[in-house]
Short mmCIF file of C-alpha atoms and ligand atoms in Angstrom, two decimals:
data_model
loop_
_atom_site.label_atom_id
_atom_site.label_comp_id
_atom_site.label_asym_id
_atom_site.label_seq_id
_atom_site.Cartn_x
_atom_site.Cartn_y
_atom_site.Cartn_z
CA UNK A 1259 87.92 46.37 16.78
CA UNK A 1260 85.30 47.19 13.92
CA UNK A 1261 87.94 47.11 11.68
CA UNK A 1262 89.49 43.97 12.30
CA UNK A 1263 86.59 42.13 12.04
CA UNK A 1264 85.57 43.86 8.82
CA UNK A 1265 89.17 42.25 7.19
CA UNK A 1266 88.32 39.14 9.19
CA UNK A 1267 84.97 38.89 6.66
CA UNK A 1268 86.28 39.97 3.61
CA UNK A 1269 89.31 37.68 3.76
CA UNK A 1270 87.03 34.98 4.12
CA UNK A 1271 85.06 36.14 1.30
CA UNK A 1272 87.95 36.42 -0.62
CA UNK A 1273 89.16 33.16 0.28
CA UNK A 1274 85.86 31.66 -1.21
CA UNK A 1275 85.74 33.86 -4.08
CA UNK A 1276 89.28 32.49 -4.50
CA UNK A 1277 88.44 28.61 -3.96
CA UNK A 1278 85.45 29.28 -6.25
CA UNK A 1279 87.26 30.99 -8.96
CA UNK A 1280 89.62 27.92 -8.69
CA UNK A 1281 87.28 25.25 -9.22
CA UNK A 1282 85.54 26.81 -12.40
CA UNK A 1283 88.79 27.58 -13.82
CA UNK A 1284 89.96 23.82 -13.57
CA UNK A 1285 90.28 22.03 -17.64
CA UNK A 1286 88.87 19.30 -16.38
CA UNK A 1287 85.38 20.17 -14.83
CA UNK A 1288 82.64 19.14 -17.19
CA UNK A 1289 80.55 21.35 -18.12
CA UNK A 1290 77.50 19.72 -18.70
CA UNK A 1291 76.34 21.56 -21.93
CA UNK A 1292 78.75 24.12 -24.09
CA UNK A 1293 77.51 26.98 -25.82
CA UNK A 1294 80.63 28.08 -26.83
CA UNK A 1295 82.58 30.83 -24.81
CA UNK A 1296 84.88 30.75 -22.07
CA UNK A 1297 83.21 27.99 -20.19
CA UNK A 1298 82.90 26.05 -23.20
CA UNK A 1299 86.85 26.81 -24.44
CA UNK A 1300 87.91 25.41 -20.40
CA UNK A 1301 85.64 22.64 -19.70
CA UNK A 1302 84.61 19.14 -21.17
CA UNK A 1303 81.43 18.94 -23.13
CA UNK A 1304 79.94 16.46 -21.53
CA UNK A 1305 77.23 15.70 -24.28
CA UNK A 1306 78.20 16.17 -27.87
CA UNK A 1307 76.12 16.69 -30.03
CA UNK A 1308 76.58 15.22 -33.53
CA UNK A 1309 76.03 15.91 -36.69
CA UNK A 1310 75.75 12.55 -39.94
CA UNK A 1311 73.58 12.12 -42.36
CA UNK A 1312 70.63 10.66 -43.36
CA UNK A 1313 69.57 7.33 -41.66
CA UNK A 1314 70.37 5.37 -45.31
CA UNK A 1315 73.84 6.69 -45.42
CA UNK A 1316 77.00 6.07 -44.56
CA UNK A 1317 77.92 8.88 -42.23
CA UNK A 1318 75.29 8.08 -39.73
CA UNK A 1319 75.69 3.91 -39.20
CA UNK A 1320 80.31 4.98 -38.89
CA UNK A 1321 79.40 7.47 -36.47
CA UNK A 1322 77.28 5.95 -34.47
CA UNK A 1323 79.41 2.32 -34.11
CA UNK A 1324 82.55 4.99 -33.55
CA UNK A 1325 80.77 7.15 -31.30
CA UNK A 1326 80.09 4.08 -28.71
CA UNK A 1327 83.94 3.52 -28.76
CA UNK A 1328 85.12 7.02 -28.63
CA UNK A 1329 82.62 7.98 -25.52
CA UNK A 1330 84.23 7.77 -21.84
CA UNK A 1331 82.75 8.42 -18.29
CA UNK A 1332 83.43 12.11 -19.00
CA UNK A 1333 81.83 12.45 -22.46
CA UNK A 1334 79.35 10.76 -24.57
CA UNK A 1335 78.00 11.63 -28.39
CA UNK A 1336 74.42 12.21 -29.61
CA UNK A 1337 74.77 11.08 -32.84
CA UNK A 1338 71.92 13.08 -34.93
CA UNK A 1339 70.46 12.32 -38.23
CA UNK A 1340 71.10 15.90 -40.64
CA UNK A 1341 71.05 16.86 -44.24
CA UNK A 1342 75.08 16.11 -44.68
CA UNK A 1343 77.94 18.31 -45.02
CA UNK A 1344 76.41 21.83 -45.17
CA UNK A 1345 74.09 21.51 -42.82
CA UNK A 1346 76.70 19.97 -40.28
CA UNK A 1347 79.10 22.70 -40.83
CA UNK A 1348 76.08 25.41 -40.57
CA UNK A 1349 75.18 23.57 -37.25
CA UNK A 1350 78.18 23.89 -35.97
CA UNK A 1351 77.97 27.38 -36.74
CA UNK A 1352 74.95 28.00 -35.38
CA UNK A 1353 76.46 26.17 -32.26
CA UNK A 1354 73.73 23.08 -32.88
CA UNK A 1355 76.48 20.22 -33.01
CA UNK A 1356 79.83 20.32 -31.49
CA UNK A 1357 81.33 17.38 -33.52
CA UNK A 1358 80.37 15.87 -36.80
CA UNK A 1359 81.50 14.39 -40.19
CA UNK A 1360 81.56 16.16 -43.52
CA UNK A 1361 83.26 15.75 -46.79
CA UNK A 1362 86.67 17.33 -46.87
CA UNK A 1363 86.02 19.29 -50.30
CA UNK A 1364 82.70 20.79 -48.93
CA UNK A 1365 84.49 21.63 -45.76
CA UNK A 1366 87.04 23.50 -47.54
CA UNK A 1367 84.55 25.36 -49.28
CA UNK A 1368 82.75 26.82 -46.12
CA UNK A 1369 86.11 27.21 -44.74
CA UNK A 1370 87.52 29.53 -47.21
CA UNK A 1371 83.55 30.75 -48.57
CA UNK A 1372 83.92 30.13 -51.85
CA UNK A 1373 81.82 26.88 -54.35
CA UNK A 1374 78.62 28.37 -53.14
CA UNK A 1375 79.04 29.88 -49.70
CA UNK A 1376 78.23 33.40 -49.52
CA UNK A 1377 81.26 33.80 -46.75
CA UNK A 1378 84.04 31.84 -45.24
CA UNK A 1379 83.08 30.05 -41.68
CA UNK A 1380 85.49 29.29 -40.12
CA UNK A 1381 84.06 28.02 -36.18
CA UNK A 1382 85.19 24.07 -36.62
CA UNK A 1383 88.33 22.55 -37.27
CA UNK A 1384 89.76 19.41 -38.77
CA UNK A 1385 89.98 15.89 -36.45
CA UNK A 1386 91.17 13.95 -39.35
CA UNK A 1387 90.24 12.03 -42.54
CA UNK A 1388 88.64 9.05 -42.29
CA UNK A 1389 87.05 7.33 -45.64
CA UNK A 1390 87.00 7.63 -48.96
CA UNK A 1391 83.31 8.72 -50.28
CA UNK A 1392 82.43 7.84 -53.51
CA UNK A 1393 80.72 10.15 -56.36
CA UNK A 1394 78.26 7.43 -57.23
CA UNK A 1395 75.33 7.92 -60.47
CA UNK A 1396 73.11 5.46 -59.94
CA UNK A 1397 70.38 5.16 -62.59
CA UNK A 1398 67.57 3.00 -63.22
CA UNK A 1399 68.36 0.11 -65.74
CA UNK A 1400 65.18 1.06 -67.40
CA UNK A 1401 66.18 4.64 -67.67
CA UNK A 1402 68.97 4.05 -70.38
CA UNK A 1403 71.57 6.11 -69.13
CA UNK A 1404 74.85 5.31 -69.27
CA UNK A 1405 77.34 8.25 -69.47
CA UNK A 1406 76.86 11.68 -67.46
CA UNK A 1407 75.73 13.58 -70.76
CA UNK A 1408 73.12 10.86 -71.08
CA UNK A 1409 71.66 12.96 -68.00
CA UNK A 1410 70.24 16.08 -70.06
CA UNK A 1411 66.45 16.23 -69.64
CA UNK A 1412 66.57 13.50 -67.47
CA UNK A 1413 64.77 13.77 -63.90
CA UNK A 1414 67.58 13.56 -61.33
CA UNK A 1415 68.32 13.57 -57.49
CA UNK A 1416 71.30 15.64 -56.28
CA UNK A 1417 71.13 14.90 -53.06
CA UNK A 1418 69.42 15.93 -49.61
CA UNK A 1419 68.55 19.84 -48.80
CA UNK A 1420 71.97 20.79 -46.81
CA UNK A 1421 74.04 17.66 -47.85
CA UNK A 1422 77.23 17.82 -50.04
CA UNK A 1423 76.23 15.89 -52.72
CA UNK A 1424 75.06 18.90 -54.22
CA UNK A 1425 78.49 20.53 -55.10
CA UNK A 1426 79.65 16.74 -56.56
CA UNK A 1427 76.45 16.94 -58.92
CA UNK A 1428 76.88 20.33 -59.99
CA UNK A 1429 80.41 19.60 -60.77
CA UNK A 1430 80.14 16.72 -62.21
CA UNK A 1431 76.76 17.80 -64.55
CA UNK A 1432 79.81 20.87 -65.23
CA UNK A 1433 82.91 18.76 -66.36
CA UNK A 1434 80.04 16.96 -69.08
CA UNK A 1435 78.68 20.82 -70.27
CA UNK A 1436 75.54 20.42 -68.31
CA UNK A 1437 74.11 22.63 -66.42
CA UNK A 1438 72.55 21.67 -62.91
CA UNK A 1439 69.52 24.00 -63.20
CA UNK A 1440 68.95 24.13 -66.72
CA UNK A 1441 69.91 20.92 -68.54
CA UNK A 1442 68.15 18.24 -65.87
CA UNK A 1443 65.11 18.06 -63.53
CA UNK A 1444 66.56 18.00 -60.16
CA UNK A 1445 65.28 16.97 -57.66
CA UNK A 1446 66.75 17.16 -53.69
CA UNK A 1447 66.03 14.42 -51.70
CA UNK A 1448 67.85 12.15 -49.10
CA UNK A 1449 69.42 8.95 -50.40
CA UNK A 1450 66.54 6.76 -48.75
CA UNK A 1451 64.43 9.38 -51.01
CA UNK A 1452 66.09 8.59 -53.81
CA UNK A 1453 66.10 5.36 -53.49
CA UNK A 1454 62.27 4.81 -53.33
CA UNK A 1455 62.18 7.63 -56.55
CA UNK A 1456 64.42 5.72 -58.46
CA UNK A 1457 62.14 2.24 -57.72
CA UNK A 1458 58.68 3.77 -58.11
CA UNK A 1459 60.58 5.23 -61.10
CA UNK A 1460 59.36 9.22 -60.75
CA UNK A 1461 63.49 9.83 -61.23
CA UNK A 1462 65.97 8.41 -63.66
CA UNK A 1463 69.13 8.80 -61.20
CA UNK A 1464 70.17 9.94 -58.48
CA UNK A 1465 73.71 11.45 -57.04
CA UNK A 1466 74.97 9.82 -53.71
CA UNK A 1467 78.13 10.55 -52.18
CA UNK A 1468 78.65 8.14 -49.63
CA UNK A 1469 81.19 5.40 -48.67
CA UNK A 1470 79.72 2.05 -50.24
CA UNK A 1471 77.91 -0.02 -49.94
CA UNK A 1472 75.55 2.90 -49.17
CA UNK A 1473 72.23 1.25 -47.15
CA UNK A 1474 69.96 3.16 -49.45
CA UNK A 1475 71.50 1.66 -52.57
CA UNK A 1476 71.93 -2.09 -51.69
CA UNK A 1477 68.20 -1.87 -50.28
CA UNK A 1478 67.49 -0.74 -53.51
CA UNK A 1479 69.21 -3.17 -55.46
CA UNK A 1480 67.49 -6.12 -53.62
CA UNK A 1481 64.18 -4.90 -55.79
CA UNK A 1482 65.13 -2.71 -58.77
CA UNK A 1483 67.69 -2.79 -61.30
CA UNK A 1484 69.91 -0.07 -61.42
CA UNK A 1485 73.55 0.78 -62.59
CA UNK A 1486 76.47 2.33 -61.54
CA UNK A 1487 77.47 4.69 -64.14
CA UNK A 1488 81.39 5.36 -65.63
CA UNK A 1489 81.79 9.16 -65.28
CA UNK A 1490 84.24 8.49 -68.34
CA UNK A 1491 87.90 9.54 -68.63
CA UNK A 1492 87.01 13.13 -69.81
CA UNK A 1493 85.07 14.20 -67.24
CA UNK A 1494 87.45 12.46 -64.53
CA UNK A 1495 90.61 14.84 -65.29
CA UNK A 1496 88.41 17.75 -65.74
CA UNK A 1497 87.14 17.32 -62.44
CA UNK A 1498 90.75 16.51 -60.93
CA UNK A 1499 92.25 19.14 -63.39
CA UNK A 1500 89.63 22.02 -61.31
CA UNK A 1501 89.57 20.42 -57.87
CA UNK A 1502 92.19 19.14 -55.45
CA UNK A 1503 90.45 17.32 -53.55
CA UNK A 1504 89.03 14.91 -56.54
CA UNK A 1505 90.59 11.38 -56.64
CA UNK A 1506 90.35 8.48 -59.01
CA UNK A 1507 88.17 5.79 -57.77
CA UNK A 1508 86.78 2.42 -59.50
CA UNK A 1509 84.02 1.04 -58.45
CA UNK A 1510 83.45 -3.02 -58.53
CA UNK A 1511 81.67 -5.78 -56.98
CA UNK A 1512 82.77 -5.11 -54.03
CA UNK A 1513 81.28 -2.03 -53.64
CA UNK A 1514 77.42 -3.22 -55.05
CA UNK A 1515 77.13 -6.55 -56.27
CA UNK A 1516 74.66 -5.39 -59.53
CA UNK A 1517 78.76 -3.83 -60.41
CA UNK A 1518 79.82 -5.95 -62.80
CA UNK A 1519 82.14 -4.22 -64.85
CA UNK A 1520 84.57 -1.59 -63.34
CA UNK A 1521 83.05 1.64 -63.48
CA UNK A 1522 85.51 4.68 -63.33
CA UNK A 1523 84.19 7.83 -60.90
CA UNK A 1524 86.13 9.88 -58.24
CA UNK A 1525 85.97 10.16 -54.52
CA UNK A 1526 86.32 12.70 -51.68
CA UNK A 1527 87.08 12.23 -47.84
CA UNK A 1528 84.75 11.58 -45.05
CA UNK A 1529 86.42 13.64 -42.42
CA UNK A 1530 85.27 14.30 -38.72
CA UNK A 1531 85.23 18.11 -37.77
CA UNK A 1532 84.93 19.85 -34.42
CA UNK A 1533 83.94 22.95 -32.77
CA UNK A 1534 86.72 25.38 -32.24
CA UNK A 1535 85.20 25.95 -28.39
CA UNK A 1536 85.64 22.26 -27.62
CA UNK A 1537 88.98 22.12 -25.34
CA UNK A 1538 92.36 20.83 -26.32
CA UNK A 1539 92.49 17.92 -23.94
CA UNK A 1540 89.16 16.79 -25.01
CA UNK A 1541 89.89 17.21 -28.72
CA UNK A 1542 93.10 15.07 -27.72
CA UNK A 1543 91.34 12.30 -26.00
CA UNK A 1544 89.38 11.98 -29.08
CA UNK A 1545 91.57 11.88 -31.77
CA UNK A 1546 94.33 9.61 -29.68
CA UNK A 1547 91.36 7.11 -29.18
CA UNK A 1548 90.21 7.21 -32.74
CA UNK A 1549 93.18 6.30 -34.19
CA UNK A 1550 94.00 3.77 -31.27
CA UNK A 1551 90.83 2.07 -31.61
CA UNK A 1552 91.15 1.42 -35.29
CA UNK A 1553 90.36 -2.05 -34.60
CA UNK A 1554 87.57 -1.97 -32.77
CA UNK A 1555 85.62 0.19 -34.77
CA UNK A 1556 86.92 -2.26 -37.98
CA UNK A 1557 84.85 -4.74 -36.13
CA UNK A 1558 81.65 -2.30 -35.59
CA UNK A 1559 81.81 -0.72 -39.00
CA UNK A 1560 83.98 -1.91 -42.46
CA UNK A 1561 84.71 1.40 -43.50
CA UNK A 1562 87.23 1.38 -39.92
CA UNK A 1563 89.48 -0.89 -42.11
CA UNK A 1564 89.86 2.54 -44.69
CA UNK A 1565 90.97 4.57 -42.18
CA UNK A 1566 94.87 5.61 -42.85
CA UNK A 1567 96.04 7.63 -40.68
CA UNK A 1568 98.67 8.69 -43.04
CA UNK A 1569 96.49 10.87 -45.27
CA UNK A 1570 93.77 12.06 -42.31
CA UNK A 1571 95.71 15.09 -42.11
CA UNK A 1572 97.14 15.83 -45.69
CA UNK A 1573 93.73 15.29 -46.79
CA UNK A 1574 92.07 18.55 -44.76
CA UNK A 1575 93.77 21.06 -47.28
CA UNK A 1576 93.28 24.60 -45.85
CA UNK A 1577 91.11 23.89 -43.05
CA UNK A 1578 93.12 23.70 -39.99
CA UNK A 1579 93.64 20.77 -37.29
CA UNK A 1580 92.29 21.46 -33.77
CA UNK A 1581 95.07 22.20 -31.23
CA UNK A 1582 94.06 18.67 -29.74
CA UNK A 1583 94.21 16.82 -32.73
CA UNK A 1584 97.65 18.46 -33.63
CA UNK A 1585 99.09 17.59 -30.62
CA UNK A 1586 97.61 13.76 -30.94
CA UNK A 1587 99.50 13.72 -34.53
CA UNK A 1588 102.49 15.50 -33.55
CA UNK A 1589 103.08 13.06 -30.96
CA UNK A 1590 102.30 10.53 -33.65
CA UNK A 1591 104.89 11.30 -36.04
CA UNK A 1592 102.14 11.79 -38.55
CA UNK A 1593 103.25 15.72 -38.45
CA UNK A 1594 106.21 17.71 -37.49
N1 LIG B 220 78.49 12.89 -48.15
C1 LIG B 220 77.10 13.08 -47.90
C2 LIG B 220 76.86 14.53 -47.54
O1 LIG B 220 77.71 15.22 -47.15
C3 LIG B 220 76.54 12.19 -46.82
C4 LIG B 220 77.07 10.80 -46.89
C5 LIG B 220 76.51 9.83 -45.87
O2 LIG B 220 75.46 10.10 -45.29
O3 LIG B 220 77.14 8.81 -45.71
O4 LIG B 220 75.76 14.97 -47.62
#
């Protein structure tokens, strides 16, 4: 008699443990906030957080107007203001952001840990490519310069602390035989920095990459005058002769309106990046959207109209699509 009743209780037990087990198991619970792991790898996260740029750039205005079309009932974005590209990819890391937007030659660069990081990282994958940035050198009229060698001695910003305009300066200071830390006075700083440096004149120039019209820059315009300067045909195939991800870009009036002339420069990919603990469906839902919505987020930011979905993925190099977005692109036909 004991006995029976003992099995009676533990099969009910069981049967709750089971039911339990069940429900946390299910892909499509959300889980209100990831930290990575198994709950994190099974569930939706509900609130993802972010990572952009500074206020004055370009990152942080596209991500926000996509983030209000991309968000569901499920899932919504906190769209953060950060230093850029390293920090982003550090936060994700560091499990701070789940989602966010870097440049696609920085990314690879973290990815693989090479260009100035001490060792590969390899938590976040690729969502796809979604605007050219441009390598812009913006210098004071008053300042003289007008070709990247003009640069030595000069007092120059390269960009915020954690952002990826860094590695562009340094390269492109490289491909004219200057050297970052010897042959200019840096100085980091965030493009709305720069900006007010380069109109109370205590720097010459500054470095932004950043799809244009960059806030900080047409702001800028309205009060100083400043140039957009030619990174010249030399420096242009070094820089494409020594990295991949380097492509020819002319800047004109459409870009700035003080662009009179075409000025000659490269550009790199904005490209949105995701934790690896974020689940396939979710990673899915998001990417299908994105590219479905091109449209609508043409109408809430111009840059939308850039986005091609026939180089997001051939853009990404060695860092490698999340399941999710693989399967969105696969079904695409923009993959095999
Ligand atoms: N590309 C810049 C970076 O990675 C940021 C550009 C932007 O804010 O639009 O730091």
């Amino acid at each position: 008699m004991m006995k029976k009743k003992l099995i009676a209780a533990l099969s009910v037990i069981l049967a709750f443990a089971m039911l339990f087990c069940t429900a946390c198991g299910g892909n499509d619970n959300p889980a209100p906030e990831a930290e990575g792991g198994d709950a994190a790898q099974a569930g939706t996260i509900a609130k993802i957080k972010t990572g952009t740029g500074s206020t004055t750039g370009t990152y942080y205005a596209f991500t926000t107007a996509v983030a209000q079309i991309l968000k569901t009932d499920a899932y919504s974005f906190e769209v953060l203001s950060t230093g850029g590209s390293q920090a982003n990819i550090e936060g994700i890391e560091d499990g701070d952001y789940q989602f966010a937007i870097v440049q696609n030659d920085v990314m690879n660069y973290a990815f693989k840990g090479t260009n100035g990081f001490e060792a590969p990282i390899t938590d976040f994958s690729a969502v796809g490519c979604v605007y050219p940035e441009v390598c812009q050198l913006i210098a004071t009229e008053a300042s003289g310069i007008k070709s990247v060698s003009d640069l030595k001695g000069k007092t120059v910003a390269v960009g915020d602390v954690g952002s990826g305009v860094y590695y562009n300066a340094t390269q492109i200071l490289a491909a004219a035989g200057l050297d970052i830390d010897a042959d200019i006075k840096k100085v980091a700083a965030s493009f709305g920095d720069s900006a007010t440096q380069l109109k109370d004149g205590s720097i010459d120039a500054a470095f932004i990459t950043a799809g244009t019209p960059t806030t900080a820059i047409t702001e800028l315009a309205t009060s100083t005058k400043v140039v957009a300067v030619d990174l010249g045909d030399e420096v242009i195939a070094k820089l494409k002769a020594e990295y991949p991800f380097y492509a020819e870009y002319t800047m004109t009036d459409k870009d700035y309106d003080f662009v009179k002339d075409p000025v000659k420069t490269v550009a790199i990919m904005a490209t949105f990046i995701v934790t690896n603990d974020m689940s396939e469906d979710q990673v899915y839902e998001i990417t299908k959207k994105l590219w479905e919505s091109k449209e609508d987020i043409t109408a809430a930011h111009a840059k939308g109209s850039e986005m091609d979905i026939k180089i997001a993925v051939s853009s990404c190099g060695d860092v490698p699509l999340h399941a999710g977005a693989e399967k969105y692109y696969k079904e695409a036909g923009v993959i095999a």
